[in-house]
Amino acid sequence: QVQLVESGGGLVQAGGSLRLSCAASGRTFSIYPMAWFRQAPGKERELVAAIGWSGGSTYYTTSVKGRFTISRDNAKNTVYLQMNSLKPEDTAEYYCAADRRQYYSGTYYPLNTMNYWGKGTLVTVSS
């Protein structure tokens, strides 16, 4: 069974930064893409960023481009989301997800290819 554990959320003022981490265990981490999703109250879960199995390709939703950076350390079985210039509209529960597609390095990451999820970490950005 794969386990994903997020950490790093919290309360920050607009313009500030946070770094989320997701530690994975239970399967070979390095051959699977990983992603960060978020869900704000009353809204659908949305893809924020994703990274291919080797780390050589990344995807960002438009609203976070230039502010967020996804990265992974396969030696530590960990994926990160560095979030800079945070805005109140970034407030949400952030979830780490593991994709089912081995060796995928494209830019298409729909919800239905994620087969494992973390429990989430809350990010609150005050204005």
Coordinates of C-alpha atoms in Angstrom, one line a residue:
Q1 CA 0.0 0.0 0.0
V2 CA 1.3 3.4 -1.0
Q3 CA 1.3 6.1 1.6
L4 CA 1.7 9.8 0.9
V5 CA 2.2 12.3 3.7
E6 CA 2.1 16.0 3.1
S7 CA 3.6 18.7 5.3
G8 CA 4.5 22.3 5.2
G9 CA 1.1 24.0 5.1
G10 CA 0.2 26.9 7.4
L11 CA -1.0 30.5 7.6
V12 CA 1.0 33.1 5.7
Q13 CA 0.4 36.7 4.6
A14 CA -0.1 37.6 1.0
G15 CA 3.2 37.9 -0.8
G16 CA 4.8 35.3 1.5
S17 CA 6.1 31.8 0.7
L18 CA 5.6 28.2 1.8
R19 CA 7.2 25.0 0.8
L20 CA 5.1 21.9 0.8
S21 CA 6.6 18.4 1.0
C22 CA 5.1 15.0 0.2
A23 CA 6.9 11.9 1.5
A24 CA 6.0 8.7 -0.3
S25 CA 6.4 5.1 0.7
G26 CA 5.2 1.7 -0.4
R27 CA 6.2 1.4 -4.0
T28 CA 9.1 2.4 -6.3
F29 CA 8.7 6.2 -6.2
S30 CA 11.1 7.1 -8.9
I31 CA 9.3 5.7 -11.9
Y32 CA 5.9 7.4 -11.4
P33 CA 4.9 11.0 -12.0
M34 CA 3.6 13.0 -9.1
A35 CA 1.2 15.9 -8.7
W36 CA -0.1 18.5 -6.4
F37 CA -3.8 19.3 -6.4
R38 CA -5.8 21.8 -4.3
Q39 CA -9.4 22.2 -3.2
A40 CA -10.9 25.4 -1.8
P41 CA -14.1 25.4 0.1
G42 CA -17.1 24.9 -2.2
K43 CA -14.9 24.3 -5.3
E44 CA -13.7 21.3 -7.2
R45 CA -10.3 19.8 -6.8
E46 CA -7.9 21.2 -9.3
L47 CA -4.5 20.3 -10.6
V48 CA -1.9 22.8 -9.5
A49 CA 1.4 21.3 -10.7
A50 CA 2.8 17.9 -11.8
I51 CA 6.2 16.5 -12.5
G52 CA 7.3 13.6 -14.7
W53 CA 8.9 10.5 -13.4
S54 CA 12.4 11.7 -13.9
G55 CA 11.8 15.3 -13.0
G56 CA 12.6 16.5 -16.5
S57 CA 9.1 17.7 -17.3
T58 CA 6.7 19.8 -15.4
Y59 CA 3.2 21.2 -15.7
Y60 CA 1.6 24.2 -14.0
T61 CA -1.9 25.5 -14.0
T62 CA -2.0 29.0 -15.4
S63 CA -2.8 30.8 -12.2
V64 CA 0.5 29.6 -10.5
K65 CA 3.0 29.8 -13.3
G66 CA 6.0 31.9 -12.4
R67 CA 5.1 31.7 -8.6
F68 CA 5.1 27.9 -7.8
T69 CA 7.8 25.4 -8.5
I70 CA 7.4 21.6 -8.3
S71 CA 10.4 19.4 -7.8
R72 CA 11.3 15.9 -6.7
D73 CA 14.1 14.1 -4.9
N74 CA 13.9 10.5 -5.9
A75 CA 16.6 9.5 -3.5
K76 CA 14.4 10.8 -0.7
N77 CA 11.1 9.6 -2.2
T78 CA 9.8 13.2 -1.8
V79 CA 8.1 15.7 -4.0
Y80 CA 8.0 19.4 -3.2
L81 CA 6.0 22.5 -4.0
Q82 CA 7.7 25.8 -3.5
M83 CA 5.0 28.5 -3.4
N84 CA 6.1 32.1 -3.7
S85 CA 4.2 35.4 -4.0
L86 CA 1.2 33.7 -2.4
K87 CA -2.3 35.3 -2.9
P88 CA -5.5 34.9 -0.9
E89 CA -7.0 32.9 -3.8
D90 CA -4.3 30.3 -3.2
T91 CA -6.0 29.4 0.1
A92 CA -7.0 25.7 -0.1
E93 CA -6.3 22.2 1.1
Y94 CA -3.3 20.9 -0.9
Y95 CA -3.1 17.3 -1.8
C96 CA -0.2 15.2 -3.1
A97 CA -1.1 12.5 -5.6
A98 CA 0.7 9.7 -7.3
D99 CA 0.1 8.9 -10.9
R100 CA -0.5 5.3 -12.0
R101 CA 1.4 5.7 -15.3
Q102 CA 5.0 4.4 -15.1
Y103 CA 7.7 6.4 -16.9
Y104 CA 5.2 9.1 -17.9
S105 CA 6.7 12.5 -18.6
G106 CA 4.1 14.4 -20.5
T107 CA 1.9 17.3 -19.6
Y108 CA -1.5 15.7 -19.2
Y109 CA -2.5 14.8 -15.6
P110 CA -6.2 14.2 -15.2
L111 CA -7.7 13.2 -11.9
N112 CA -8.5 9.7 -13.0
T113 CA -4.8 8.8 -13.5
M114 CA -4.0 9.5 -9.9
N115 CA -4.3 6.3 -7.9
Y116 CA -2.9 7.4 -4.5
W117 CA -3.6 10.5 -2.5
G118 CA -2.3 12.1 0.7
K119 CA -4.7 13.4 3.3
G120 CA -3.9 17.0 2.5
T121 CA -2.2 20.0 4.2
L122 CA -4.1 23.3 4.6
V123 CA -2.6 26.5 3.2
T124 CA -4.2 29.8 4.3
V125 CA -3.1 33.1 2.8
S126 CA -4.3 36.2 4.6
S127 CA -4.7 39.6 2.8

